[in-house]
Every structure is written in C-alpha cells, then in structure tokens.
C-alpha atoms as a printed R data frame, in Angstrom:
   type eleno elety resid chain resno       x       y       z
1  ATOM     1    CA   UNK     A     1 114.523 265.078 191.143
2  ATOM     2    CA   UNK     A     2 113.854 261.314 191.280
3  ATOM     3    CA   UNK     A     3 115.337 261.231 194.785
4  ATOM     4    CA   UNK     A     4 112.833 263.819 196.036
5  ATOM     5    CA   UNK     A     5 109.973 261.911 194.433
6  ATOM     6    CA   UNK     A     6 111.095 258.809 196.362
7  ATOM     7    CA   UNK     A     7 111.324 260.810 199.610
8  ATOM     8    CA   UNK     A     8 107.808 262.118 199.023
9  ATOM     9    CA   UNK     A     9 106.576 258.572 198.354
10 ATOM    10    CA   UNK     A    10 108.149 257.290 201.574
11 ATOM    11    CA   UNK     A    11 106.712 260.203 203.572
12 ATOM    12    CA   UNK     A    12 103.289 259.476 202.098
13 ATOM    13    CA   UNK     A    13 103.551 255.816 203.125
14 ATOM    14    CA   UNK     A    14 104.585 256.825 206.669
15 ATOM    15    CA   UNK     A    15 101.570 259.133 206.889
16 ATOM    16    CA   UNK     A    16  99.261 256.390 205.636
17 ATOM    17    CA   UNK     A    17 100.701 253.835 208.072
18 ATOM    18    CA   UNK     A    18 100.116 256.220 210.943
19 ATOM    19    CA   UNK     A    19  96.681 257.599 210.174
20 ATOM    20    CA   UNK     A    20  95.618 256.956 206.621
21 ATOM    21    CA   UNK     A    21  94.970 254.229 204.116
22 ATOM    22    CA   UNK     A    22  97.945 251.954 204.857
23 ATOM    23    CA   UNK     A    23  99.015 249.500 202.145
24 ATOM    24    CA   UNK     A    24  99.155 246.571 204.589
25 ATOM    25    CA   UNK     A    25  95.800 246.961 206.357
26 ATOM    26    CA   UNK     A    26  94.574 249.103 209.248
27 ATOM    27    CA   UNK     A    27  96.670 252.164 210.056
28 ATOM    28    CA   UNK     A    28  97.921 252.643 213.603
29 ATOM    29    CA   UNK     A    29  95.122 255.142 214.195
30 ATOM    30    CA   UNK     A    30  92.504 252.678 212.922
31 ATOM    31    CA   UNK     A    31  93.958 249.851 215.015
32 ATOM    32    CA   UNK     A    32  93.684 252.027 218.119
33 ATOM    33    CA   UNK     A    33  90.095 253.070 217.470
34 ATOM    34    CA   UNK     A    34  88.100 252.285 220.617
35 ATOM    35    CA   UNK     A    35  91.140 251.892 222.903
36 ATOM    36    CA   UNK     A    36  90.655 254.172 225.896
37 ATOM    37    CA   UNK     A    37  93.365 255.683 228.116
38 ATOM    38    CA   UNK     A    38  92.884 253.068 230.815
39 ATOM    39    CA   UNK     A    39  93.433 250.252 228.338
40 ATOM    40    CA   UNK     A    40  96.396 252.038 226.775
41 ATOM    41    CA   UNK     A    41  98.379 252.228 230.008
42 ATOM    42    CA   UNK     A    42  97.661 248.673 231.176
43 ATOM    43    CA   UNK     A    43 100.580 246.292 231.240
44 ATOM    44    CA   UNK     A    44  99.177 242.758 230.932
45 ATOM    45    CA   UNK     A    45 102.696 241.340 230.485
46 ATOM    46    CA   UNK     A    46 104.924 242.508 233.341
47 ATOM    47    CA   UNK     A    47 108.061 243.042 231.223
48 ATOM    48    CA   UNK     A    48 106.124 244.093 228.118
49 ATOM    49    CA   UNK     A    49 105.300 247.554 226.880
50 ATOM    50    CA   UNK     A    50 101.884 249.129 227.231
51 ATOM    51    CA   UNK     A    51  99.907 250.272 224.198
52 ATOM    52    CA   UNK     A    52 100.675 253.875 225.182
53 ATOM    53    CA   UNK     A    53 104.425 253.183 225.232
54 ATOM    54    CA   UNK     A    54 104.304 251.470 221.848
55 ATOM    55    CA   UNK     A    55 102.323 254.372 220.363
56 ATOM    56    CA   UNK     A    56 104.859 256.866 221.765
57 ATOM    57    CA   UNK     A    57 107.717 254.825 220.297
58 ATOM    58    CA   UNK     A    58 106.019 254.712 216.872
59 ATOM    59    CA   UNK     A    59 105.213 258.438 217.030
60 ATOM    60    CA   UNK     A    60 108.742 259.490 217.967
61 ATOM    61    CA   UNK     A    61 110.300 257.357 215.229
62 ATOM    62    CA   UNK     A    62 107.783 258.475 212.601
63 ATOM    63    CA   UNK     A    63 108.660 262.096 213.413
64 ATOM    64    CA   UNK     A    64 112.387 261.321 213.414
65 ATOM    65    CA   UNK     A    65 112.306 259.458 210.098
66 ATOM    66    CA   UNK     A    66 110.269 262.294 208.593
67 ATOM    67    CA   UNK     A    67 112.783 264.851 209.898
68 ATOM    68    CA   UNK     A    68 115.717 262.850 208.549
69 ATOM    69    CA   UNK     A    69 114.145 262.443 205.132
70 ATOM    70    CA   UNK     A    70 113.357 266.154 204.914
71 ATOM    71    CA   UNK     A    71 116.743 267.389 206.159
72 ATOM    72    CA   UNK     A    72 119.070 264.587 205.062
73 ATOM    73    CA   UNK     A    73 120.659 264.702 208.519
74 ATOM    74    CA   UNK     A    74 120.774 261.730 210.875
75 ATOM    75    CA   UNK     A    75 121.353 262.655 214.501
76 ATOM    76    CA   UNK     A    76 120.308 261.542 217.957
77 ATOM    77    CA   UNK     A    77 116.596 261.486 218.661
78 ATOM    78    CA   UNK     A    78 115.214 264.858 219.691
79 ATOM    79    CA   UNK     A    79 112.909 263.198 222.253
80 ATOM    80    CA   UNK     A    80 112.917 259.923 224.173
81 ATOM    81    CA   UNK     A    81 111.235 257.079 222.346
82 ATOM    82    CA   UNK     A    82 110.685 254.778 225.362
83 ATOM    83    CA   UNK     A    83 109.640 256.360 228.636
C-alpha cells in the first residue's frame, strides 16, 4: 500500500511540473505562456533544440514515466522523443 501511495505522489508531482503548481517554481505550461508557434519552432542556436522539440521531449517522457509507474513495466518508448 505504501508503494502505491508513493507512485501516486510521484504522478502528482509530474502533473504539477507539467501544468500545475510545481514545487520548484513555474510549471512547464506556465513557462510557455505567451510563446507562440513561430517562437516555438525557431532555432536560435544552430545545433540546439527548439522550444517545440524540448516540449515534445518532455511530453513523451512524462507520458512514458507515467505509463511505467502505472504498469510497472519498462520498455522502449512508444513514440519518438526527439524528432
């Protein structure tokens, strides 16, 4: 039972980090407030990732970590994290 409570706590923290009241400051959603699509796809550093790519990476891994915590099964990603 304590294990499931810890899983629920971790899932709650993931949710908050993504679009809620994150413990460390602004959530990802809050940090992106006001960023439009044009800004998100810009690549100001040639070899760097765009905002859109970083958001996709964070989204894919948040979903994957959530899936793994719920199922207890680690496997290959179900979708590409960097495109």
